[in-house]
PDB file of N, CA, C and O in Angstrom:
ATOM      1  N   MET A 665     -13.064 -18.241   7.190  1.00 53.00           N
ATOM      2  CA  MET A 665     -13.979 -17.282   7.492  1.00 53.00           C
ATOM      3  C   MET A 665     -13.218 -16.479   8.651  1.00 53.00           C
ATOM      4  O   MET A 665     -12.582 -17.046   9.495  1.00 53.00           O
ATOM      5  N   GLY A 666     -13.156 -15.079   8.438  1.00 73.00           N
ATOM      6  CA  GLY A 666     -12.511 -14.249   9.341  1.00 73.00           C
ATOM      7  C   GLY A 666     -13.298 -14.045  10.436  1.00 73.00           C
ATOM      8  O   GLY A 666     -14.609 -14.168  10.566  1.00 73.00           O
ATOM      9  N   GLU A 667     -12.479 -13.689  11.769  1.00 84.00           N
ATOM     10  CA  GLU A 667     -13.210 -13.542  12.949  1.00 84.00           C
ATOM     11  C   GLU A 667     -12.767 -12.258  13.644  1.00 84.00           C
ATOM     12  O   GLU A 667     -11.729 -11.856  13.609  1.00 84.00           O
ATOM     13  N   VAL A 668     -13.821 -11.524  14.101  1.00 89.00           N
ATOM     14  CA  VAL A 668     -13.571 -10.174  14.678  1.00 89.00           C
ATOM     15  C   VAL A 668     -14.583 -10.304  16.099  1.00 89.00           C
ATOM     16  O   VAL A 668     -15.631 -10.662  16.115  1.00 89.00           O
ATOM     17  N   LYS A 669     -13.881 -10.015  17.055  1.00 92.00           N
ATOM     18  CA  LYS A 669     -14.511  -9.884  18.499  1.00 92.00           C
ATOM     19  C   LYS A 669     -14.567  -8.557  19.080  1.00 92.00           C
ATOM     20  O   LYS A 669     -13.556  -7.814  19.059  1.00 92.00           O
ATOM     21  N   LEU A 670     -15.770  -8.255  19.444  1.00 94.00           N
ATOM     22  CA  LEU A 670     -15.924  -6.907  20.069  1.00 94.00           C
ATOM     23  C   LEU A 670     -16.274  -7.199  21.468  1.00 94.00           C
ATOM     24  O   LEU A 670     -17.044  -7.988  21.971  1.00 94.00           O
ATOM     25  N   SER A 671     -15.645  -6.435  22.440  1.00 94.00           N
ATOM     26  CA  SER A 671     -15.808  -6.621  23.862  1.00 94.00           C
ATOM     27  C   SER A 671     -15.678  -5.383  24.693  1.00 94.00           C
ATOM     28  O   SER A 671     -15.109  -4.460  24.213  1.00 94.00           O
ATOM     29  N   ALA A 672     -15.972  -5.513  25.948  1.00 96.00           N
ATOM     30  CA  ALA A 672     -15.832  -4.378  26.764  1.00 96.00           C
ATOM     31  C   ALA A 672     -15.308  -4.888  28.206  1.00 96.00           C
ATOM     32  O   ALA A 672     -15.666  -5.756  28.772  1.00 96.00           O
ATOM     33  N   THR A 673     -14.222  -4.264  28.578  1.00 94.00           N
ATOM     34  CA  THR A 673     -13.723  -4.586  29.817  1.00 94.00           C
ATOM     35  C   THR A 673     -13.735  -3.550  30.836  1.00 94.00           C
ATOM     36  O   THR A 673     -13.617  -2.206  30.428  1.00 94.00           O
ATOM     37  N   PRO A 674     -13.593  -3.867  32.040  1.00 96.00           N
ATOM     38  CA  PRO A 674     -13.649  -2.919  33.105  1.00 96.00           C
ATOM     39  C   PRO A 674     -12.446  -1.791  33.019  1.00 96.00           C
ATOM     40  O   PRO A 674     -11.257  -2.462  32.876  1.00 96.00           O
ATOM     41  N   LYS A 675     -12.623  -0.643  33.201  1.00 95.00           N
ATOM     42  CA  LYS A 675     -11.624   0.391  33.305  1.00 95.00           C
ATOM     43  C   LYS A 675     -12.119   1.574  34.053  1.00 95.00           C
ATOM     44  O   LYS A 675     -12.950   2.323  33.732  1.00 95.00           O
ATOM     45  N   GLY A 676     -11.513   1.732  35.200  1.00 93.00           N
ATOM     46  CA  GLY A 676     -11.668   2.897  35.903  1.00 93.00           C
ATOM     47  C   GLY A 676     -13.177   2.830  36.538  1.00 93.00           C
ATOM     48  O   GLY A 676     -13.620   1.633  36.861  1.00 93.00           O
ATOM     49  N   ASN A 677     -13.913   3.744  36.058  1.00 94.00           N
ATOM     50  CA  ASN A 677     -15.339   3.855  36.531  1.00 94.00           C
ATOM     51  C   ASN A 677     -16.426   3.279  35.292  1.00 94.00           C
ATOM     52  O   ASN A 677     -17.558   3.567  35.445  1.00 94.00           O
ATOM     53  N   GLY A 678     -15.855   2.831  34.139  1.00 97.00           N
ATOM     54  CA  GLY A 678     -16.632   2.238  33.242  1.00 97.00           C
ATOM     55  C   GLY A 678     -15.905   1.163  32.512  1.00 97.00           C
ATOM     56  O   GLY A 678     -15.399   0.375  33.025  1.00 97.00           O
ATOM     57  N   TYR A 679     -16.193   1.144  31.139  1.00 97.00           N
ATOM     58  CA  TYR A 679     -15.672  -0.027  30.304  1.00 97.00           C
ATOM     59  C   TYR A 679     -15.084   0.641  29.286  1.00 97.00           C
ATOM     60  O   TYR A 679     -15.329   1.576  28.648  1.00 97.00           O
ATOM     61  N   GLN A 680     -13.950  -0.191  28.815  1.00 96.00           N
ATOM     62  CA  GLN A 680     -13.009   0.078  27.585  1.00 96.00           C
ATOM     63  C   GLN A 680     -13.523  -0.889  26.249  1.00 96.00           C
ATOM     64  O   GLN A 680     -13.677  -1.880  26.611  1.00 96.00           O
ATOM     65  N   ALA A 681     -13.935  -0.231  25.397  1.00 95.00           N
ATOM     66  CA  ALA A 681     -14.166  -0.901  24.017  1.00 95.00           C
ATOM     67  C   ALA A 681     -12.862  -1.628  23.515  1.00 95.00           C
ATOM     68  O   ALA A 681     -11.826  -0.856  23.348  1.00 95.00           O
ATOM     69  N   THR A 682     -13.040  -2.720  22.807  1.00 94.00           N
ATOM     70  CA  THR A 682     -12.035  -3.524  22.328  1.00 94.00           C
ATOM     71  C   THR A 682     -12.311  -4.141  20.971  1.00 94.00           C
ATOM     72  O   THR A 682     -13.545  -4.843  21.092  1.00 94.00           O
ATOM     73  N   ILE A 683     -11.628  -4.046  19.966  1.00 92.00           N
ATOM     74  CA  ILE A 683     -11.965  -4.859  18.634  1.00 92.00           C
ATOM     75  C   ILE A 683     -10.661  -5.723  18.536  1.00 92.00           C
ATOM     76  O   ILE A 683      -9.577  -5.268  18.388  1.00 92.00           O
ATOM     77  N   ALA A 684     -10.944  -7.054  18.510  1.00 92.00           N
ATOM     78  CA  ALA A 684      -9.891  -8.084  18.163  1.00 92.00           C
ATOM     79  C   ALA A 684     -10.060  -8.830  16.977  1.00 92.00           C
ATOM     80  O   ALA A 684     -11.077  -9.336  16.647  1.00 92.00           O
ATOM     81  N   PHE A 685      -8.982  -8.853  16.180  1.00 87.00           N
ATOM     82  CA  PHE A 685      -9.129  -9.338  14.953  1.00 87.00           C
ATOM     83  C   PHE A 685      -8.309 -10.760  15.120  1.00 87.00           C
ATOM     84  O   PHE A 685      -7.341 -10.830  15.929  1.00 87.00           O
ATOM     85  N   GLU A 686      -8.443 -11.789  14.285  1.00 84.00           N
ATOM     86  CA  GLU A 686      -7.870 -13.049  14.243  1.00 84.00           C
ATOM     87  C   GLU A 686      -6.399 -12.620  13.950  1.00 84.00           C
ATOM     88  O   GLU A 686      -6.243 -11.721  13.251  1.00 84.00           O
ATOM     89  N   GLY A 687      -5.555 -13.376  14.354  1.00 81.00           N
ATOM     90  CA  GLY A 687      -4.289 -13.214  14.236  1.00 81.00           C
ATOM     91  C   GLY A 687      -3.476 -12.324  15.484  1.00 81.00           C
ATOM     92  O   GLY A 687      -2.310 -11.952  15.538  1.00 81.00           O
ATOM     93  N   GLY A 688      -4.463 -11.872  16.244  1.00 86.00           N
ATOM     94  CA  GLY A 688      -3.839 -11.233  17.430  1.00 86.00           C
ATOM     95  C   GLY A 688      -3.984  -9.440  17.393  1.00 86.00           C
ATOM     96  O   GLY A 688      -3.474  -9.033  18.595  1.00 86.00           O
ATOM     97  N   ALA A 689      -4.304  -9.256  16.378  1.00 87.00           N
ATOM     98  CA  ALA A 689      -4.376  -7.498  16.333  1.00 87.00           C
ATOM     99  C   ALA A 689      -5.324  -7.094  17.201  1.00 87.00           C
ATOM    100  O   ALA A 689      -6.662  -7.586  17.153  1.00 87.00           O
ATOM    101  N   LYS A 690      -5.294  -6.016  17.969  1.00 92.00           N
ATOM    102  CA  LYS A 690      -6.620  -5.486  18.962  1.00 92.00           C
ATOM    103  C   LYS A 690      -6.335  -4.086  18.765  1.00 92.00           C
ATOM    104  O   LYS A 690      -5.287  -3.319  18.716  1.00 92.00           O
ATOM    105  N   ILE A 691      -7.383  -3.417  19.005  1.00 91.00           N
ATOM    106  CA  ILE A 691      -7.638  -1.868  19.122  1.00 91.00           C
ATOM    107  C   ILE A 691      -8.656  -1.748  20.071  1.00 91.00           C
ATOM    108  O   ILE A 691      -9.625  -2.261  20.117  1.00 91.00           O
ATOM    109  N   SER A 692      -8.076  -0.897  21.046  1.00 92.00           N
ATOM    110  CA  SER A 692      -8.845  -0.475  22.262  1.00 92.00           C
ATOM    111  C   SER A 692      -9.089   1.148  22.152  1.00 92.00           C
ATOM    112  O   SER A 692      -8.315   1.709  21.972  1.00 92.00           O
ATOM    113  N   SER A 693     -10.147   1.344  22.881  1.00 90.00           N
ATOM    114  CA  SER A 693     -10.495   2.775  22.912  1.00 90.00           C
ATOM    115  C   SER A 693      -9.766   3.517  23.860  1.00 90.00           C
ATOM    116  O   SER A 693      -9.432   2.878  25.018  1.00 90.00           O
ATOM    117  N   ALA A 694      -9.409   4.631  23.882  1.00 91.00           N
ATOM    118  CA  ALA A 694      -8.862   5.507  24.908  1.00 91.00           C
ATOM    119  C   ALA A 694      -9.901   5.843  25.820  1.00 91.00           C
ATOM    120  O   ALA A 694      -9.692   6.323  26.920  1.00 91.00           O
ATOM    121  N   GLU A 695     -11.239   6.178  25.535  1.00 93.00           N
ATOM    122  CA  GLU A 695     -12.366   6.517  26.207  1.00 93.00           C
ATOM    123  C   GLU A 695     -12.866   5.453  26.901  1.00 93.00           C
ATOM    124  O   GLU A 695     -12.765   4.363  26.628  1.00 93.00           O
ATOM    125  N   THR A 696     -13.531   5.680  28.196  1.00 95.00           N
ATOM    126  CA  THR A 696     -14.526   4.673  28.805  1.00 95.00           C
ATOM    127  C   THR A 696     -15.781   5.021  28.740  1.00 95.00           C
ATOM    128  O   THR A 696     -16.177   6.198  28.401  1.00 95.00           O
ATOM    129  N   TYR A 697     -16.739   3.839  28.788  1.00 97.00           N
ATOM    130  CA  TYR A 697     -18.130   4.327  28.549  1.00 97.00           C
ATOM    131  C   TYR A 697     -18.811   3.704  29.961  1.00 97.00           C
ATOM    132  O   TYR A 697     -18.296   2.732  30.494  1.00 97.00           O
ATOM    133  N   PRO A 698     -19.885   4.226  30.178  1.00 97.00           N
ATOM    134  CA  PRO A 698     -20.738   3.992  31.339  1.00 97.00           C
ATOM    135  C   PRO A 698     -21.208   2.415  31.461  1.00 97.00           C
ATOM    136  O   PRO A 698     -21.417   1.889  32.418  1.00 97.00           O
ATOM    137  N   SER A 699     -21.431   1.811  30.306  1.00 97.00           N
ATOM    138  CA  SER A 699     -22.014   0.459  30.290  1.00 97.00           C
ATOM    139  C   SER A 699     -21.147  -0.405  29.240  1.00 97.00           C
ATOM    140  O   SER A 699     -20.633   0.175  28.496  1.00 97.00           O
ATOM    141  N   LYS A 700     -21.521  -1.545  29.375  1.00 96.00           N
ATOM    142  CA  LYS A 700     -20.923  -2.543  28.487  1.00 96.00           C
ATOM    143  C   LYS A 700     -21.502  -2.424  27.088  1.00 96.00           C
ATOM    144  O   LYS A 700     -20.834  -2.498  26.217  1.00 96.00           O
ATOM    145  N   ALA A 701     -22.567  -2.200  27.122  1.00 96.00           N
ATOM    146  CA  ALA A 701     -23.603  -2.153  25.836  1.00 96.00           C
ATOM    147  C   ALA A 701     -22.892  -0.990  24.982  1.00 96.00           C
ATOM    148  O   ALA A 701     -22.826  -0.994  23.676  1.00 96.00           O
ATOM    149  N   GLU A 702     -22.765   0.224  25.763  1.00 96.00           N
ATOM    150  CA  GLU A 702     -22.376   1.275  25.195  1.00 96.00           C
ATOM    151  C   GLU A 702     -20.730   1.191  24.559  1.00 96.00           C
ATOM    152  O   GLU A 702     -20.359   1.625  23.520  1.00 96.00           O
ATOM    153  N   ALA A 703     -19.811   0.361  25.282  1.00 96.00           N
ATOM    154  CA  ALA A 703     -18.668   0.167  24.993  1.00 96.00           C
ATOM    155  C   ALA A 703     -18.648  -0.603  23.633  1.00 96.00           C
ATOM    156  O   ALA A 703     -17.779  -0.333  22.609  1.00 96.00           O
ATOM    157  N   ILE A 704     -19.512  -1.640  23.819  1.00 95.00           N
ATOM    158  CA  ILE A 704     -19.421  -2.512  22.432  1.00 95.00           C
ATOM    159  C   ILE A 704     -20.050  -1.959  21.414  1.00 95.00           C
ATOM    160  O   ILE A 704     -19.446  -2.089  20.061  1.00 95.00           O
ATOM    161  N   THR A 705     -21.059  -0.964  21.510  1.00 95.00           N
ATOM    162  CA  THR A 705     -21.691  -0.218  20.461  1.00 95.00           C
ATOM    163  C   THR A 705     -20.490   0.775  19.796  1.00 95.00           C
ATOM    164  O   THR A 705     -20.263   0.810  18.732  1.00 95.00           O
ATOM    165  N   ALA A 706     -19.782   1.413  20.694  1.00 93.00           N
ATOM    166  CA  ALA A 706     -18.702   2.190  20.386  1.00 93.00           C
ATOM    167  C   ALA A 706     -17.570   1.497  19.504  1.00 93.00           C
ATOM    168  O   ALA A 706     -17.099   1.780  18.363  1.00 93.00           O
ATOM    169  N   ALA A 707     -17.389   0.113  19.897  1.00 92.00           N
ATOM    170  CA  ALA A 707     -16.276  -0.734  19.168  1.00 92.00           C
ATOM    171  C   ALA A 707     -16.938  -0.957  17.608  1.00 92.00           C
ATOM    172  O   ALA A 707     -16.284  -0.816  16.756  1.00 92.00           O
ATOM    173  N   ALA A 708     -18.261  -1.240  17.760  1.00 92.00           N
ATOM    174  CA  ALA A 708     -18.828  -1.563  16.489  1.00 92.00           C
ATOM    175  C   ALA A 708     -18.767  -0.586  15.461  1.00 92.00           C
ATOM    176  O   ALA A 708     -18.294  -0.582  14.326  1.00 92.00           O
ATOM    177  N   LEU A 709     -19.047   0.690  15.905  1.00 92.00           N
ATOM    178  CA  LEU A 709     -19.163   2.004  15.187  1.00 92.00           C
ATOM    179  C   LEU A 709     -17.766   2.259  14.764  1.00 92.00           C
ATOM    180  O   LEU A 709     -17.329   2.584  13.323  1.00 92.00           O
ATOM    181  N   LYS A 710     -16.672   1.929  15.535  1.00 90.00           N
ATOM    182  CA  LYS A 710     -15.282   2.235  15.091  1.00 90.00           C
ATOM    183  C   LYS A 710     -14.854   1.263  13.955  1.00 90.00           C
ATOM    184  O   LYS A 710     -14.076   1.627  13.078  1.00 90.00           O
ATOM    185  N   LEU A 711     -15.274   0.000  14.309  1.00 89.00           N
ATOM    186  CA  LEU A 711     -14.957  -1.013  12.914  1.00 89.00           C
ATOM    187  C   LEU A 711     -15.782  -0.573  11.825  1.00 89.00           C
ATOM    188  O   LEU A 711     -14.977  -0.911  10.669  1.00 89.00           O
ATOM    189  N   LEU A 712     -16.847  -0.255  11.902  1.00 90.00           N
ATOM    190  CA  LEU A 712     -17.392   0.381  10.478  1.00 90.00           C
ATOM    191  C   LEU A 712     -16.939   1.516   9.732  1.00 90.00           C
ATOM    192  O   LEU A 712     -16.724   1.616   8.550  1.00 90.00           O
ATOM    193  N   GLU A 713     -15.924   2.107  10.561  1.00 89.00           N
ATOM    194  CA  GLU A 713     -15.144   3.324   9.985  1.00 89.00           C
ATOM    195  C   GLU A 713     -13.847   2.848   9.582  1.00 89.00           C
ATOM    196  O   GLU A 713     -13.013   3.480   8.919  1.00 89.00           O
ATOM    197  N   MET A 714     -13.633   1.566   9.517  1.00 85.00           N
ATOM    198  CA  MET A 714     -12.314   0.916   9.014  1.00 85.00           C
ATOM    199  C   MET A 714     -12.739  -0.215   7.893  1.00 85.00           C
ATOM    200  O   MET A 714     -12.522  -1.350   8.140  1.00 85.00           O
ATOM    201  N   PRO A 715     -13.351   0.093   6.909  1.00 85.00           N
ATOM    202  CA  PRO A 715     -13.740  -0.794   5.814  1.00 85.00           C
ATOM    203  C   PRO A 715     -12.644  -1.695   5.237  1.00 85.00           C
ATOM    204  O   PRO A 715     -12.893  -2.801   4.927  1.00 85.00           O
ATOM    205  N   GLU A 716     -11.568  -1.071   5.266  1.00 85.00           N
ATOM    206  CA  GLU A 716     -10.318  -2.008   4.711  1.00 85.00           C
ATOM    207  C   GLU A 716     -10.005  -3.119   5.566  1.00 85.00           C
ATOM    208  O   GLU A 716      -9.634  -4.146   5.215  1.00 85.00           O
ATOM    209  N   ARG A 717     -10.073  -3.060   7.026  1.00 80.00           N
ATOM    210  CA  ARG A 717     -10.016  -4.015   7.751  1.00 80.00           C
ATOM    211  C   ARG A 717     -10.865  -5.330   7.725  1.00 80.00           C
ATOM    212  O   ARG A 717     -10.749  -6.467   7.529  1.00 80.00           O
ATOM    213  N   LEU A 718     -12.309  -4.805   7.203  1.00 79.00           N
ATOM    214  CA  LEU A 718     -13.368  -5.674   6.885  1.00 79.00           C
ATOM    215  C   LEU A 718     -13.085  -6.382   5.667  1.00 79.00           C
ATOM    216  O   LEU A 718     -13.331  -7.739   5.422  1.00 79.00           O
ATOM    217  N   GLU A 719     -12.609  -5.773   4.604  1.00 83.00           N
ATOM    218  CA  GLU A 719     -12.380  -6.233   3.411  1.00 83.00           C
ATOM    219  C   GLU A 719     -11.348  -7.320   3.507  1.00 83.00           C
ATOM    220  O   GLU A 719     -11.416  -8.119   2.552  1.00 83.00           O
ATOM    221  N   ALA A 720     -10.456  -7.066   4.216  1.00 79.00           N
ATOM    222  CA  ALA A 720      -9.181  -7.830   4.376  1.00 79.00           C
ATOM    223  C   ALA A 720      -9.431  -9.288   4.859  1.00 79.00           C
ATOM    224  O   ALA A 720      -8.832 -10.178   4.514  1.00 79.00           O
ATOM    225  N   LEU A 721     -10.804  -9.368   5.579  1.00 77.00           N
ATOM    226  CA  LEU A 721     -11.209 -10.551   6.073  1.00 77.00           C
ATOM    227  C   LEU A 721     -11.614 -11.643   4.901  1.00 77.00           C
ATOM    228  O   LEU A 721     -11.590 -12.834   5.041  1.00 77.00           O
ATOM    229  N   ASP A 722     -11.987 -10.885   3.839  1.00 78.00           N
ATOM    230  CA  ASP A 722     -12.413 -11.747   2.552  1.00 78.00           C
ATOM    231  C   ASP A 722     -11.202 -12.187   1.800  1.00 78.00           C
ATOM    232  O   ASP A 722     -11.539 -13.176   0.789  1.00 78.00           O
ATOM    233  N   ARG A 723      -9.989 -11.690   1.912  1.00 77.00           N
ATOM    234  CA  ARG A 723      -8.912 -12.009   1.056  1.00 77.00           C
ATOM    235  C   ARG A 723      -8.311 -13.370   1.350  1.00 77.00           C
ATOM    236  O   ARG A 723      -8.314 -13.579   2.605  1.00 77.00           O
ATOM    237  N   PRO A 724      -8.028 -14.159   0.447  1.00 75.00           N
ATOM    238  CA  PRO A 724      -7.364 -15.539   0.884  1.00 75.00           C
ATOM    239  C   PRO A 724      -5.970 -15.439   1.413  1.00 75.00           C
ATOM    240  O   PRO A 724      -5.272 -14.161   1.341  1.00 75.00           O
ATOM    241  N   GLY A 725      -5.458 -16.447   2.312  1.00 68.00           N
ATOM    242  CA  GLY A 725      -4.128 -16.037   2.771  1.00 68.00           C
ATOM    243  C   GLY A 725      -4.383 -16.092   4.218  1.00 68.00           C
ATOM    244  O   GLY A 725      -5.379 -15.670   4.811  1.00 68.00           O
ATOM    245  N   PRO A 726      -3.092 -15.876   4.762  1.00 62.00           N
ATOM    246  CA  PRO A 726      -3.149 -15.466   6.314  1.00 62.00           C
ATOM    247  C   PRO A 726      -3.658 -14.177   6.560  1.00 62.00           C
ATOM    248  O   PRO A 726      -3.409 -13.157   5.765  1.00 62.00           O
ATOM    249  N   PRO A 727      -4.122 -13.721   7.804  1.00 55.00           N
ATOM    250  CA  PRO A 727      -4.603 -12.552   8.189  1.00 55.00           C
ATOM    251  C   PRO A 727      -3.458 -11.333   8.012  1.00 55.00           C
ATOM    252  O   PRO A 727      -2.206 -11.928   8.289  1.00 55.00           O
ATOM    253  N   GLY A 728      -3.726 -10.295   7.723  1.00 53.00           N
ATOM    254  CA  GLY A 728      -2.729  -9.151   7.463  1.00 53.00           C
ATOM    255  C   GLY A 728      -1.937  -9.101   6.057  1.00 53.00           C
ATOM    256  O   GLY A 728      -1.226  -8.361   6.019  1.00 53.00           O
ATOM    257  N   GLU A 729      -2.380 -10.139   5.315  1.00 52.00           N
ATOM    258  CA  GLU A 729      -1.518 -10.142   3.947  1.00 52.00           C
ATOM    259  C   GLU A 729      -2.390  -9.336   3.057  1.00 52.00           C
ATOM    260  O   GLU A 729      -3.653  -9.209   3.117  1.00 52.00           O
TER     261      GLU A 729
END
């Protein structure tokens, strides 16, 4: 089963959204958000804009193939 982690880390006066895929690939937002909830929501919405990444989780073999 594939794993994707959505997180919010402090940056400046807010939080930065991050999507982490198994295998070590990470995507972080350039924007900051006022709350952790908003940052994680932004990460989830960004993930939904990348269906090919989600489809790759269902393919057999190592991540990224």
